[in-house]
Coordinates of C-alpha atoms in Angstrom, one line a residue:
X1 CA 18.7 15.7 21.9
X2 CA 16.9 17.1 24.5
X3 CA 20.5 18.7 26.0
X4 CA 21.2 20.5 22.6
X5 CA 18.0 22.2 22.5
X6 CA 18.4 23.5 26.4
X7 CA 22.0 24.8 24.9
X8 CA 20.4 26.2 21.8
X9 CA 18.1 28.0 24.1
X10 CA 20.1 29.0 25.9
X11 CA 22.8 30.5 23.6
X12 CA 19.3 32.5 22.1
X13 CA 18.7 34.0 25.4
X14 CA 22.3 35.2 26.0
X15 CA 21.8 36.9 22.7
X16 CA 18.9 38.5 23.7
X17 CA 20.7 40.3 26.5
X18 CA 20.3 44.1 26.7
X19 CA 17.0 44.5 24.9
X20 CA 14.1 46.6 25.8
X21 CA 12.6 44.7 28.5
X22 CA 9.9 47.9 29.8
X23 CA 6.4 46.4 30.2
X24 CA 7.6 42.6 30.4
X25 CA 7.9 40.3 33.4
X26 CA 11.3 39.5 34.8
X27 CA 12.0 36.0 36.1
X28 CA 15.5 36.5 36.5
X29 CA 18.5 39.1 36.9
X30 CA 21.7 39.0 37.3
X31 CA 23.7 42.4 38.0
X32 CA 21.7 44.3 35.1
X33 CA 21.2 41.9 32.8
X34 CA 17.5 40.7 32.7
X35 CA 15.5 37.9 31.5
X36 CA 12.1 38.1 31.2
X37 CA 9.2 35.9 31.1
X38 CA 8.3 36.8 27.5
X39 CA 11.8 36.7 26.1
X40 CA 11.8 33.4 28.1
X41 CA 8.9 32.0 25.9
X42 CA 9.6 33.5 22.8
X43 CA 13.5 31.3 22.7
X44 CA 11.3 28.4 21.5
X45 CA 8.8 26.8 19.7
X46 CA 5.2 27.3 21.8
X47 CA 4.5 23.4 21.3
X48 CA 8.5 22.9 22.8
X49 CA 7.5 25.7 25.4
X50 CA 4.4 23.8 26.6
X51 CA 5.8 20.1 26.6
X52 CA 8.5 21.4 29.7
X53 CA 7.9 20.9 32.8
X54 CA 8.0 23.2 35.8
X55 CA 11.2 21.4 37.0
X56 CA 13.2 21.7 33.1
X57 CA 11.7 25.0 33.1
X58 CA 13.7 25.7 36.4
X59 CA 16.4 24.0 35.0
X60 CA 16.9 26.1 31.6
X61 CA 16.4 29.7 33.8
X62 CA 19.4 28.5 36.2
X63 CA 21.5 27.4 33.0
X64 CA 20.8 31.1 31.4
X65 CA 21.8 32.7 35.1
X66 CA 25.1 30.2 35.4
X67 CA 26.1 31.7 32.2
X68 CA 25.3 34.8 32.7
X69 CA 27.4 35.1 35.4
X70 CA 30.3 33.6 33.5
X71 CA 30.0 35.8 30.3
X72 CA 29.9 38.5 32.4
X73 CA 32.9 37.9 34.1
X74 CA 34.2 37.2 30.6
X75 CA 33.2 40.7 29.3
X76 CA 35.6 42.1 32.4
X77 CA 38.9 39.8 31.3
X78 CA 41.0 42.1 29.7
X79 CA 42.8 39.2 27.5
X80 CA 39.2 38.3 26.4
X81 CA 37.8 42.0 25.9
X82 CA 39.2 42.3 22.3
X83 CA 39.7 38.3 21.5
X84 CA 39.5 37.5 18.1
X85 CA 39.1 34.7 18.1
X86 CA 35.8 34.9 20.4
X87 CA 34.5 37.6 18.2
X88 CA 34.5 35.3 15.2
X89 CA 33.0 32.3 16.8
X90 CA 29.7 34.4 18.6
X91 CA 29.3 35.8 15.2
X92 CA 29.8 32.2 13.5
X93 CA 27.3 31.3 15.9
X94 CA 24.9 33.9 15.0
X95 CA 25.1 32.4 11.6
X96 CA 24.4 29.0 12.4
X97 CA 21.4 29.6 14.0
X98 CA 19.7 31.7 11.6
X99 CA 20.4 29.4 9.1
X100 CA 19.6 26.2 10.6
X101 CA 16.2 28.3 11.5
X102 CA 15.8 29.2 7.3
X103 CA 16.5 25.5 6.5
X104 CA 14.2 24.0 9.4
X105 CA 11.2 26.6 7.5
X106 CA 11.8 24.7 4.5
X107 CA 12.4 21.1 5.7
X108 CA 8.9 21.8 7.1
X109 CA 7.3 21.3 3.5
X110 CA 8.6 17.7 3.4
X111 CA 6.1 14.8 3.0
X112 CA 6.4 11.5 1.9
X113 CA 4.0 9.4 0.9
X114 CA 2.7 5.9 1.2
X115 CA 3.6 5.1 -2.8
X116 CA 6.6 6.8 -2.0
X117 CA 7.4 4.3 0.6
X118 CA 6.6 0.9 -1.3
X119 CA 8.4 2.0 -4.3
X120 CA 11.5 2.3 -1.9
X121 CA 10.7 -1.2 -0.5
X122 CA 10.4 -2.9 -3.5
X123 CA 13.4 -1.4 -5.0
X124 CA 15.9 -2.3 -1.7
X125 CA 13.9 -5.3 -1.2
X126 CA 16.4 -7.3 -0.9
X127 CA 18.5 -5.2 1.7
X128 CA 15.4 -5.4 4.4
X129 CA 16.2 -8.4 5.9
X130 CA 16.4 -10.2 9.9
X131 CA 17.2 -13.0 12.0
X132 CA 14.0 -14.5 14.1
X133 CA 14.1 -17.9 15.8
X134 CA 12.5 -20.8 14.3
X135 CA 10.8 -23.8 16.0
X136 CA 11.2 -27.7 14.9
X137 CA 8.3 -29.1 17.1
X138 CA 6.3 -32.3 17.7
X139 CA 3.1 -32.8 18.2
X140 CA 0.0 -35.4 18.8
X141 CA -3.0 -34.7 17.1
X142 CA -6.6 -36.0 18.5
X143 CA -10.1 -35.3 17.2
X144 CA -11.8 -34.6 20.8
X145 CA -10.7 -33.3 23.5
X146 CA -11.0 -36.3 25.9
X147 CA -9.0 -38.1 23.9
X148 CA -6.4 -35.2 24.5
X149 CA -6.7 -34.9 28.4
X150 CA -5.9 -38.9 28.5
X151 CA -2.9 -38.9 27.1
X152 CA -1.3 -36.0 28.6
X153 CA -2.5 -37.3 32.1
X154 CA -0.5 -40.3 31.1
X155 CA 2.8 -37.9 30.1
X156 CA 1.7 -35.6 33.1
X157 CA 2.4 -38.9 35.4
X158 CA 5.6 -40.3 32.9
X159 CA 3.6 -43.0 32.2
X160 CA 4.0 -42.9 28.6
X161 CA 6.7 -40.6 26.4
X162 CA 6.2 -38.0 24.5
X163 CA 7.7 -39.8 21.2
X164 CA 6.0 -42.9 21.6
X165 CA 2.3 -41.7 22.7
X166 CA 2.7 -39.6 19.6
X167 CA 3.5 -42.8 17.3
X168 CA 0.9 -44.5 19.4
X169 CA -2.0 -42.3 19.9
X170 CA -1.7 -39.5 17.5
X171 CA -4.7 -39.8 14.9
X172 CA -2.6 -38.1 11.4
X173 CA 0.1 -39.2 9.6
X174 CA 3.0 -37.8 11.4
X175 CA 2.2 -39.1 14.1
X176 CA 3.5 -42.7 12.9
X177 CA 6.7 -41.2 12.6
X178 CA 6.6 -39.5 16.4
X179 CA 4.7 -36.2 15.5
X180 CA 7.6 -34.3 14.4
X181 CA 7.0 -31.7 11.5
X182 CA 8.9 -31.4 8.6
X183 CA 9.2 -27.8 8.5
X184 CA 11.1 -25.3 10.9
X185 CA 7.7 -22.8 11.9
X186 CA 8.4 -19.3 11.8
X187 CA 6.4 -16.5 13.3
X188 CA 5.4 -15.6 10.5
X189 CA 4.7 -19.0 8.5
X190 CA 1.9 -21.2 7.6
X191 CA 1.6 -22.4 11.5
X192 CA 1.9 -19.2 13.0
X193 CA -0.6 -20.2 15.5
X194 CA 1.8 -22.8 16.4
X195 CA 4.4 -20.7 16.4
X196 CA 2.5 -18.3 19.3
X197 CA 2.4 -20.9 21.6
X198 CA 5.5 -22.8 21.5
X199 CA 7.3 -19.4 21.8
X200 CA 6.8 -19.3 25.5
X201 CA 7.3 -22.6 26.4
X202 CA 11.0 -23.5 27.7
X203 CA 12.6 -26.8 25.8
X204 CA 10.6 -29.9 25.3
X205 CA 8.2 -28.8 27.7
X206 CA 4.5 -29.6 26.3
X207 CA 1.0 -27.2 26.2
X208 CA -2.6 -28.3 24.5
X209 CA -4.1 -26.1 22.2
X210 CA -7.1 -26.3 19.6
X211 CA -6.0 -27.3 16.2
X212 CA -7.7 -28.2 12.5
X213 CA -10.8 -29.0 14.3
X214 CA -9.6 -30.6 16.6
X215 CA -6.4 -30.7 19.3
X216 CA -3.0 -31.3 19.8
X217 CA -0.3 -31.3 23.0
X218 CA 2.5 -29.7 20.8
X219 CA 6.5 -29.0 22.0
X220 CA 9.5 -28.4 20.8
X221 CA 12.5 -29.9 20.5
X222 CA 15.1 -27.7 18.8
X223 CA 15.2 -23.9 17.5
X224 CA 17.3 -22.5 14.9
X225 CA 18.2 -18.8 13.6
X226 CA 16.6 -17.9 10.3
X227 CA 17.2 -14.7 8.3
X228 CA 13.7 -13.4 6.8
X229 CA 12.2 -10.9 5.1
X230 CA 11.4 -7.3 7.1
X231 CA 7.4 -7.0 5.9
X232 CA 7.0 -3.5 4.4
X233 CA 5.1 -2.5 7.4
X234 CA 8.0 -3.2 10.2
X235 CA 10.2 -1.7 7.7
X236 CA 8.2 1.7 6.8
X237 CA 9.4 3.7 9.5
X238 CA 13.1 3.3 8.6
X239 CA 12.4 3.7 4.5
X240 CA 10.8 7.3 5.3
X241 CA 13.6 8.5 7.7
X242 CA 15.7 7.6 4.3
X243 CA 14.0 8.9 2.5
X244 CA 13.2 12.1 4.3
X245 CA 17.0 12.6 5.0
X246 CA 17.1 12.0 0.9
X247 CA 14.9 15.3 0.2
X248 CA 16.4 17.0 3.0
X249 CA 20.0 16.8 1.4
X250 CA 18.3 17.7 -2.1
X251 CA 16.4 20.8 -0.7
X252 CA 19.4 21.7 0.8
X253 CA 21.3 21.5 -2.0
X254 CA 19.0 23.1 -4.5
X255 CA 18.8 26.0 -1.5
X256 CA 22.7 26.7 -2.0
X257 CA 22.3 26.4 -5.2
X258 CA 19.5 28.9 -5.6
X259 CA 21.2 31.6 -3.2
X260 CA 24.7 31.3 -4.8
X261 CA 22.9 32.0 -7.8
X262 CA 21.5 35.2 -6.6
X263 CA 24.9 36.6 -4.7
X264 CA 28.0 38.1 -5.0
X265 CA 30.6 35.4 -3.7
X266 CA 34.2 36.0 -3.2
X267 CA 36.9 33.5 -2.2
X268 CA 40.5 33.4 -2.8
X269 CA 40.8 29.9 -1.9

């Protein structure tokens, strides 16, 4: 994006060529054709102007010379001198920047707000949707934390495995059954917290963590893919570029609309 705006730029200075430049401060020339410091400035936005560095800066000036040169040895081809088809793309040009320029002015006025954006969301609801891991995990619940260093000292030294001390030492229900859960957890699910810390752990390898007042040495075992729900908040910033590209097609529209209204339009096509 950045490139197209440099060649923009560009193109605007080449334009400029051959205007009064008395009183303003040259920063380059080649042959007689000047650029000035001023004209320079004024080929883009201030806030564009201010965000470039010394070096792109540098850059844009030794594009504008490097063309200069060429259109100039352009202007001295004979077989380019009176080219029509030349003629009609600079002026096509023209065109195309002054009109892009009248439609940015008005794209300007677009807003969109935050009722805007649900309404959107709960409309395509259905079309917001991703794949996230899931977890199926085990765990072995204790009520104090002494408890909880024992027994992973004994699965720290292999004394003891992680399915058995679970049926053997874990003080809740699942743990009769080796601790596994009976739901996949998802990152965004009822054990989110869960979900946190077995995230980072590689394959059946175990952490502690606080849990339900009290503690558990959790794992997991298997992961599967799961296609969810995009909240409305991860999905806001893609429902207002749709939405802005929505009003800019309809002001655009209604801007055709308006001028052809207004003018005298010819085709014989």
């Amino acid at each position: 994006m950045r490139k197209l705006v440099f060649i923009a730029v560009i193109f605007l200075l080449l334009l400029s060529i051959g205007c009064d430049k008395n009183g303003k401060t040259v920063i380059a020339q080649v042959n007689n054709d000047i650029l000035t410091l001023e004209d320079f400035q004024n080929s883009m936005p201030k806030m564009e102007y201010e965000k470039l560095t010394k070096e792109e800066k540098r850059d844009l000036i030794n594009n504008w010379i490097e063309l200069t040169l060429i259109a100039q040895k352009a202007d001295e081809d004979d077989l380019l001198k009176d080219n029509s088809i030349i003629k009609f793309k600079i002026e096509n040009a023209k065109k195309k920047i002054k009109a892009n320029a009248y439609i940015n002015k008005h794209l300007q006025t677009i807003k969109v707000s935050e009722e805007e954006l649900f309404n959107y969301y709960r409309l395509h609801r259905g079309d917001y949707k991703s794949n996230s891991v899931a977890y199926k995990v085990q765990r072995i619940y204790f009520k104090n934390q002494e408890d909880m260093n024992r027994v992973k000292s004994m699965l720290d030294s292999q004394e003891i495995l992680f399915t058995p001390a679970a049926m053997k030492y874990s003080e809740e229900g699942i743990g009769a059954y080796g601790g596994y859960m009976s739901e996949s957890i998802t990152a965004d699910g009822t054990y989110a917290n869960i979900y946190d810390v077995v995230k980072s752990l590689e394959k059946y390898k175990y952490t502690t963590m606080p849990y339900s007042n009290g503690y558990i040495i959790v794992r997991y075992y298997d992961e599967v893919e799961v296609e969810q729900e995009t909240s409305f908040d991860d999905a806001k910033e893609e429902i207002k570029s749709i939405i802005r590209n929505e009003k800019r097609i309809q002001i655009y529209n209604n801007m055709i609309k308006s001028i052809k209204a207004e003018s005298n339009i010819i085709s014989s096509f």
